[in-house]
Coordinates of C-alpha atoms in Angstrom, one line a residue:
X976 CA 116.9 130.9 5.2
X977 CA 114.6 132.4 7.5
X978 CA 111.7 130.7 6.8
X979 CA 113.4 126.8 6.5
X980 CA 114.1 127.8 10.4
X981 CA 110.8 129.0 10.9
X982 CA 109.5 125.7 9.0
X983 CA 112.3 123.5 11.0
X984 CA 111.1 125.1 14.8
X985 CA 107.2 124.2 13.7
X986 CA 108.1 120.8 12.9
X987 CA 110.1 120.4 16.0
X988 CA 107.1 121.6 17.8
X989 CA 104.6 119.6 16.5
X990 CA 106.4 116.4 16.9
X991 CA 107.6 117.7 20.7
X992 CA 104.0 118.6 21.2
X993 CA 102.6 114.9 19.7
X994 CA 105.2 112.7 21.6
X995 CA 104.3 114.4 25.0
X996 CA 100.9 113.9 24.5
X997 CA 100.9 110.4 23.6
X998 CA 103.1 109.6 26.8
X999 CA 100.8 110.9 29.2
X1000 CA 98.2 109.5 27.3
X1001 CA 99.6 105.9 26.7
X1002 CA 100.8 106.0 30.9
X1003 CA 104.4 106.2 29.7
X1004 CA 105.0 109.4 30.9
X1005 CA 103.3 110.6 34.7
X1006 CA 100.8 113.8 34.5
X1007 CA 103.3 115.2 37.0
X1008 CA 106.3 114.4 35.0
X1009 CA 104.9 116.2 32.0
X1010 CA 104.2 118.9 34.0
X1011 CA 107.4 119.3 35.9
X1012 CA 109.4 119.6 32.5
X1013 CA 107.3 121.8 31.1
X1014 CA 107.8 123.8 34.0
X1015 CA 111.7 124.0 33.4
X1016 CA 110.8 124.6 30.0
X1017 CA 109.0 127.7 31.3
X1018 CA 111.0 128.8 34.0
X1019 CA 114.3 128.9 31.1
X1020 CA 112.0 131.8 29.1
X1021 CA 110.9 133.7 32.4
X1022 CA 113.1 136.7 33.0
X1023 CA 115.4 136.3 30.5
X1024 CA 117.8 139.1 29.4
X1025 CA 117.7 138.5 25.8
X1026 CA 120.6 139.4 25.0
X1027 CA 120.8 140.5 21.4
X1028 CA 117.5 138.7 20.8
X1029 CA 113.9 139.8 19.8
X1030 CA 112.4 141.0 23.0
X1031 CA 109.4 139.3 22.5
X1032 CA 111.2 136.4 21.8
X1033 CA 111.0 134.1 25.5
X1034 CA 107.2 135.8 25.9
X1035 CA 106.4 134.2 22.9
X1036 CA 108.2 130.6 23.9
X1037 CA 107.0 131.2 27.6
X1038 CA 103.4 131.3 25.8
X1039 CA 103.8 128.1 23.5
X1040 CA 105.3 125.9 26.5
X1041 CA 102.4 127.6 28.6
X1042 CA 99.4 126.0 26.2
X1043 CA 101.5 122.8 26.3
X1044 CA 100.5 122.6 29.6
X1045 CA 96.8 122.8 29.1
X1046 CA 97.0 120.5 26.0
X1047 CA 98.7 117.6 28.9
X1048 CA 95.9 118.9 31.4
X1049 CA 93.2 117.8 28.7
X1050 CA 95.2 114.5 28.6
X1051 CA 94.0 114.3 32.3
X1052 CA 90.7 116.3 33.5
X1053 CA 90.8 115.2 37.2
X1054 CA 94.3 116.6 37.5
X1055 CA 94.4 119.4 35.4
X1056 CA 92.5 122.2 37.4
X1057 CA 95.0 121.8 40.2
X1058 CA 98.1 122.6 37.2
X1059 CA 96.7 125.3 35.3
X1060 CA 96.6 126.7 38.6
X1061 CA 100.1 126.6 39.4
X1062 CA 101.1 127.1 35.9
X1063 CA 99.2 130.2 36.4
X1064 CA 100.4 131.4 39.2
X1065 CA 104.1 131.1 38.1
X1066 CA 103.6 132.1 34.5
X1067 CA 104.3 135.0 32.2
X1068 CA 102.9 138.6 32.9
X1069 CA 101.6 139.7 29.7

């Protein structure tokens, strides 16, 4: 059971991961607006009191949402110095 949850969150990921890129890359979807949800996608696995969970549980999501963020920056060189910057400066402390 484990691992069809494992499989299901990969999947989940992949096609999360492919639909934001192809609406910032297609102009649906605003290089600030990508970034401004993947930064409330950060901010909900920064701090966390995990309750019952794997510690390293949020770190690891904080991380994934984290290189989301430079995947959408590559969608956009001009833009992206200036958000892995603030990505950086409000991300996880490994």
């Amino acid at each position: 059971m484990a691992a069809e949850r494992d499989a299901a969150g990969l999947a989940a990921l992949s096609i999360c991961e492919s639909l934001m890129l192809a609406l910032v890359e297609r102009g649906v979807l605003r290089l600030e607006e990508a970034h401004a949800a993947l930064e409330d996608a950060a901010a909900a696995h920064q701090n966390r009191d995990p309750k019952g969970e794997d510690p390293n549980l949020h770190r690891l999501a904080l991380q994934i949402v984290e290189r989301l963020m430079i995947q959408v920056n590559a969608t956009h060189p001009a833009s992206a110095h200036a958000a892995v910057g603030q990505m950086a400066d409000s991300g996880s402390q490994d």
